[in-house]
Amino acid sequence: MKIICIGRNYAEHAKELNNEVPEAPVLFMKPKSALQLPEKPFYYPDFTTDLHYECEVVVKMQKNGRAISEKFAPRYYKEISVGLDFTARDLQTQQKKKGLPWEIAKAFDGSAVVGKFIELPNIEELNSLDFHLDINGNTVQKGNTQDMIYNVNQIIAYASRFFTLNMGDLIFTGTPAGVGPVAANDHLEGYLKGEKLFDVTVR
Ligand code: MG
């Protein structure tokens, strides 16, 4: 399986990192080894001193497909969750400055936290879903999927022009404003529609 991530998909977040609002989806990938399994502890990586959380809605592909049209994209998923696109912001800033790829900042082991998947009651609802992240009991990030620049169907249509999407692949749909650093012992809890779907403590 692969993990496809969309960057700068919320205008307010693009602005907070001084990025332009993109003309096409900004796409990058994480390997399977980036998956943070719920039973395993998450250790603060030794190659960064500025690890950031990015809470995002995650969609799971339920069928294989390539060149999927936006119209038919809803047939390819039915389960969603929330996750964290952990980012070594210091490394990412350094890579961006040099015009180099982001993988070391974005695709490292444990960088993809994924919550428990829930079934979408209906597709329309996907475009107005509240989600949020609490750290140590305080809400630090709040989003609604209606603020996405590219919606899930547009992301699937775009990504599947380049990559065959397979059953089980995950799509991280971008983070809203409010990203920030985490520290050892922080307790991160992700919610979708008020339901807690992940719970991670940084060691
Ligand atoms: Mg992200």
mmCIF file of C-alpha atoms and ligand atoms in Angstrom:
data_model
loop_
_atom_site.group_PDB
_atom_site.id
_atom_site.type_symbol
_atom_site.label_atom_id
_atom_site.label_comp_id
_atom_site.label_asym_id
_atom_site.label_seq_id
_atom_site.Cartn_x
_atom_site.Cartn_y
_atom_site.Cartn_z
ATOM 1 C CA MET A 1 0.000 0.000 0.000
ATOM 2 C CA LYS A 2 1.001 3.602 -0.386
ATOM 3 C CA ILE A 3 0.111 6.810 1.355
ATOM 4 C CA ILE A 4 -0.673 9.813 -0.813
ATOM 5 C CA CYS A 5 -0.635 13.186 0.904
ATOM 6 C CA ILE A 6 -1.850 16.559 -0.222
ATOM 7 C CA GLY A 7 -0.026 19.685 0.885
ATOM 8 C CA ARG A 8 -1.390 23.232 1.108
ATOM 9 C CA ASN A 9 -5.007 22.154 0.729
ATOM 10 C CA TYR A 10 -6.382 24.718 3.160
ATOM 11 C CA ALA A 11 -5.784 28.361 2.234
ATOM 12 C CA GLU A 12 -5.235 29.503 5.837
ATOM 13 C CA HIS A 13 -2.576 26.842 6.394
ATOM 14 C CA ALA A 14 -0.774 27.669 3.126
ATOM 15 C CA LYS A 15 -0.591 31.271 4.357
ATOM 16 C CA GLU A 16 0.748 30.399 7.812
ATOM 17 C CA LEU A 17 3.752 28.684 6.205
ATOM 18 C CA ASN A 18 4.155 31.511 3.655
ATOM 19 C CA ASN A 19 3.232 29.264 0.741
ATOM 20 C CA GLU A 20 1.150 30.277 -2.252
ATOM 21 C CA VAL A 21 -2.279 28.746 -2.647
ATOM 22 C CA PRO A 22 -1.555 26.082 -5.294
ATOM 23 C CA GLU A 23 -2.877 25.941 -8.872
ATOM 24 C CA ALA A 24 -3.002 22.126 -8.767
ATOM 25 C CA PRO A 25 -2.936 19.717 -5.810
ATOM 26 C CA VAL A 26 0.518 19.505 -4.196
ATOM 27 C CA LEU A 27 1.119 15.797 -3.884
ATOM 28 C CA PHE A 28 3.722 13.743 -2.069
ATOM 29 C CA MET A 29 3.898 10.193 -0.742
ATOM 30 C CA LYS A 30 4.881 8.279 2.327
ATOM 31 C CA PRO A 31 5.902 4.600 2.245
ATOM 32 C CA LYS A 32 4.159 1.844 4.173
ATOM 33 C CA SER A 33 6.972 1.971 6.754
ATOM 34 C CA ALA A 34 5.761 5.465 7.727
ATOM 35 C CA LEU A 35 2.592 4.011 9.258
ATOM 36 C CA GLN A 36 2.492 4.536 12.998
ATOM 37 C CA LEU A 37 0.782 1.454 14.374
ATOM 38 C CA PRO A 38 -1.496 2.196 17.320
ATOM 39 C CA GLU A 39 0.070 -0.471 19.541
ATOM 40 C CA LYS A 40 3.594 0.914 19.107
ATOM 41 C CA PRO A 41 4.987 3.912 20.990
ATOM 42 C CA PHE A 42 5.933 6.976 18.961
ATOM 43 C CA TYR A 43 9.479 8.157 19.671
ATOM 44 C CA TYR A 44 10.558 11.735 18.951
ATOM 45 C CA PRO A 45 13.003 11.310 16.033
ATOM 46 C CA ASP A 46 16.653 12.172 16.673
ATOM 47 C CA PHE A 47 17.101 14.005 13.335
ATOM 48 C CA THR A 48 14.783 16.913 14.128
ATOM 49 C CA THR A 49 14.310 19.493 16.845
ATOM 50 C CA ASP A 50 11.097 20.877 15.349
ATOM 51 C CA LEU A 51 8.625 18.043 14.905
ATOM 52 C CA HIS A 52 5.178 19.396 13.937
ATOM 53 C CA TYR A 53 1.721 17.879 14.071
ATOM 54 C CA GLU A 54 -0.613 18.235 11.077
ATOM 55 C CA CYS A 55 -4.052 16.777 11.720
ATOM 56 C CA GLU A 56 -5.802 15.625 8.525
ATOM 57 C CA VAL A 57 -8.816 13.706 7.306
ATOM 58 C CA VAL A 58 -7.693 10.363 5.847
ATOM 59 C CA VAL A 59 -9.591 8.427 3.179
ATOM 60 C CA LYS A 60 -9.042 4.710 2.499
ATOM 61 C CA MET A 61 -9.339 3.371 -1.072
ATOM 62 C CA GLN A 62 -11.602 0.358 -1.272
ATOM 63 C CA LYS A 63 -10.995 -0.518 -4.942
ATOM 64 C CA ASN A 64 -8.164 -0.391 -7.465
ATOM 65 C CA GLY A 65 -8.364 2.239 -10.149
ATOM 66 C CA ARG A 66 -6.444 4.466 -12.508
ATOM 67 C CA ALA A 67 -7.534 7.595 -14.379
ATOM 68 C CA ILE A 68 -10.607 7.760 -12.170
ATOM 69 C CA SER A 69 -12.980 10.581 -13.085
ATOM 70 C CA GLU A 70 -14.122 12.985 -10.412
ATOM 71 C CA LYS A 71 -17.692 11.869 -11.020
ATOM 72 C CA PHE A 72 -16.956 8.195 -10.329
ATOM 73 C CA ALA A 73 -14.447 8.775 -7.519
ATOM 74 C CA PRO A 74 -17.080 8.248 -4.766
ATOM 75 C CA ARG A 75 -17.306 4.580 -5.823
ATOM 76 C CA TYR A 76 -13.707 4.081 -4.721
ATOM 77 C CA TYR A 77 -13.932 4.843 -1.016
ATOM 78 C CA LYS A 78 -16.285 4.528 1.904
ATOM 79 C CA GLU A 79 -14.141 4.646 5.034
ATOM 80 C CA ILE A 80 -12.530 7.701 6.562
ATOM 81 C CA SER A 81 -10.546 8.619 9.620
ATOM 82 C CA VAL A 82 -8.260 11.321 10.926
ATOM 83 C CA GLY A 83 -4.510 11.092 11.134
ATOM 84 C CA LEU A 84 -1.316 13.026 11.670
ATOM 85 C CA ASP A 85 1.115 13.960 8.948
ATOM 86 C CA PHE A 86 4.089 14.320 11.292
ATOM 87 C CA THR A 87 6.610 16.717 9.764
ATOM 88 C CA ALA A 88 10.199 17.533 10.663
ATOM 89 C CA ARG A 89 9.635 21.215 9.945
ATOM 90 C CA ASP A 90 13.302 22.164 10.285
ATOM 91 C CA LEU A 91 14.340 19.570 7.689
ATOM 92 C CA GLN A 92 11.443 20.496 5.428
ATOM 93 C CA THR A 93 12.364 24.187 5.507
ATOM 94 C CA GLN A 94 15.967 23.302 4.699
ATOM 95 C CA GLN A 95 14.914 21.040 1.807
ATOM 96 C CA LYS A 96 12.464 23.602 0.425
ATOM 97 C CA LYS A 97 15.159 26.289 0.432
ATOM 98 C CA LYS A 98 17.437 24.060 -1.610
ATOM 99 C CA GLY A 99 14.605 22.969 -3.907
ATOM 100 C CA LEU A 100 15.106 19.355 -2.802
ATOM 101 C CA PRO A 101 12.505 16.607 -2.181
ATOM 102 C CA TRP A 102 10.744 16.455 1.183
ATOM 103 C CA GLU A 103 10.868 12.755 1.992
ATOM 104 C CA ILE A 104 13.333 12.948 4.873
ATOM 105 C CA ALA A 105 11.065 15.554 6.500
ATOM 106 C CA LYS A 106 7.748 13.859 5.799
ATOM 107 C CA ALA A 107 8.067 10.151 5.085
ATOM 108 C CA PHE A 108 10.125 8.844 8.004
ATOM 109 C CA ASP A 109 9.088 5.902 10.203
ATOM 110 C CA GLY A 110 6.027 6.727 12.271
ATOM 111 C CA SER A 111 5.252 9.927 10.343
ATOM 112 C CA ALA A 112 1.787 8.703 9.322
ATOM 113 C CA VAL A 113 -0.526 8.314 12.302
ATOM 114 C CA VAL A 114 -3.878 6.900 11.250
ATOM 115 C CA GLY A 115 -6.923 6.582 13.454
ATOM 116 C CA LYS A 116 -9.647 3.982 13.492
ATOM 117 C CA PHE A 117 -11.656 4.033 10.247
ATOM 118 C CA ILE A 118 -15.366 4.718 10.253
ATOM 119 C CA GLU A 119 -17.826 4.271 7.445
ATOM 120 C CA LEU A 120 -19.141 7.417 5.806
ATOM 121 C CA PRO A 121 -22.922 7.458 6.202
ATOM 122 C CA ASN A 122 -23.247 9.350 2.902
ATOM 123 C CA ILE A 123 -20.879 10.918 0.428
ATOM 124 C CA GLU A 124 -22.313 14.445 0.705
ATOM 125 C CA GLU A 125 -21.355 14.498 4.353
ATOM 126 C CA LEU A 126 -17.696 14.201 3.366
ATOM 127 C CA ASN A 127 -17.781 17.838 2.272
ATOM 128 C CA SER A 128 -18.791 19.228 5.662
ATOM 129 C CA LEU A 129 -16.988 17.172 8.283
ATOM 130 C CA ASP A 130 -15.653 18.711 11.471
ATOM 131 C CA PHE A 131 -12.380 17.350 12.818
ATOM 132 C CA HIS A 132 -9.980 18.491 15.490
ATOM 133 C CA LEU A 133 -6.790 17.690 17.367
ATOM 134 C CA ASP A 134 -6.336 17.974 21.112
ATOM 135 C CA ILE A 135 -2.908 18.096 22.749
ATOM 136 C CA ASN A 136 -2.858 17.468 26.478
ATOM 137 C CA GLY A 137 -6.575 18.175 26.552
ATOM 138 C CA ASN A 138 -6.490 21.502 24.675
ATOM 139 C CA THR A 139 -7.810 21.846 21.140
ATOM 140 C CA VAL A 140 -4.936 23.067 18.969
ATOM 141 C CA GLN A 141 -6.293 22.492 15.473
ATOM 142 C CA LYS A 142 -9.818 22.579 14.144
ATOM 143 C CA GLY A 143 -10.950 22.027 10.597
ATOM 144 C CA ASN A 144 -13.906 21.375 8.382
ATOM 145 C CA THR A 145 -13.576 19.558 5.076
ATOM 146 C CA GLN A 146 -15.660 22.261 3.357
ATOM 147 C CA ASP A 147 -12.548 24.479 3.523
ATOM 148 C CA MET A 148 -10.448 22.090 1.427
ATOM 149 C CA ILE A 149 -9.221 23.720 -1.797
ATOM 150 C CA TYR A 150 -9.350 20.342 -3.599
ATOM 151 C CA ASN A 151 -12.015 17.936 -2.358
ATOM 152 C CA VAL A 152 -11.516 14.178 -2.061
ATOM 153 C CA ASN A 153 -12.975 13.436 -5.505
ATOM 154 C CA GLN A 154 -10.735 16.002 -7.175
ATOM 155 C CA ILE A 155 -7.705 14.613 -5.320
ATOM 156 C CA ILE A 156 -8.488 11.047 -6.426
ATOM 157 C CA ALA A 157 -9.022 12.174 -10.030
ATOM 158 C CA TYR A 158 -5.726 14.063 -10.018
ATOM 159 C CA ALA A 159 -3.612 11.434 -8.242
ATOM 160 C CA SER A 160 -4.939 8.546 -10.348
ATOM 161 C CA ARG A 161 -3.737 10.248 -13.541
ATOM 162 C CA PHE A 162 -0.202 9.508 -12.353
ATOM 163 C CA PHE A 163 -0.491 6.526 -10.012
ATOM 164 C CA THR A 164 -2.741 3.491 -10.000
ATOM 165 C CA LEU A 165 -4.606 3.650 -6.715
ATOM 166 C CA ASN A 166 -4.951 0.325 -4.946
ATOM 167 C CA MET A 167 -7.347 -1.015 -2.404
ATOM 168 C CA GLY A 168 -6.001 -0.070 1.031
ATOM 169 C CA ASP A 169 -4.061 2.983 -0.142
ATOM 170 C CA LEU A 170 -4.535 5.973 2.124
ATOM 171 C CA ILE A 171 -5.044 9.586 1.164
ATOM 172 C CA PHE A 172 -4.111 12.345 3.614
ATOM 173 C CA THR A 173 -6.176 15.308 2.485
ATOM 174 C CA GLY A 174 -4.209 18.226 3.950
ATOM 175 C CA THR A 175 -4.157 20.130 7.186
ATOM 176 C CA PRO A 176 -5.992 23.263 8.273
ATOM 177 C CA ALA A 177 -4.279 26.214 9.966
ATOM 178 C CA GLY A 178 -2.848 25.859 13.459
ATOM 179 C CA VAL A 179 0.074 23.466 12.965
ATOM 180 C CA GLY A 180 2.757 23.581 15.627
ATOM 181 C CA PRO A 181 5.458 21.705 17.489
ATOM 182 C CA VAL A 182 5.089 18.671 19.723
ATOM 183 C CA ALA A 183 7.295 17.730 22.650
ATOM 184 C CA ALA A 184 8.089 14.527 24.513
ATOM 185 C CA ASN A 185 5.198 13.353 26.708
ATOM 186 C CA ASP A 186 2.595 15.267 24.662
ATOM 187 C CA HIS A 187 -0.682 13.390 24.399
ATOM 188 C CA LEU A 188 -2.340 13.822 21.002
ATOM 189 C CA GLU A 189 -5.966 12.881 20.358
ATOM 190 C CA GLY A 190 -7.699 13.155 16.997
ATOM 191 C CA TYR A 191 -11.428 13.543 16.574
ATOM 192 C CA LEU A 192 -13.773 13.288 13.613
ATOM 193 C CA LYS A 193 -17.370 14.435 14.086
ATOM 194 C CA GLY A 194 -16.666 14.491 17.838
ATOM 195 C CA GLU A 195 -15.548 10.852 17.930
ATOM 196 C CA LYS A 196 -12.015 10.103 19.109
ATOM 197 C CA LEU A 197 -10.221 8.021 16.487
ATOM 198 C CA PHE A 198 -6.574 8.188 17.493
ATOM 199 C CA ASP A 199 -4.614 8.590 20.693
ATOM 200 C CA VAL A 200 -0.819 8.921 20.598
ATOM 201 C CA THR A 201 1.711 9.870 23.234
ATOM 202 C CA VAL A 202 5.117 11.161 22.139
ATOM 203 C CA ARG A 203 8.003 9.462 23.973
HETATM 204 MG MG MG B 1 0.092 17.665 5.708
#
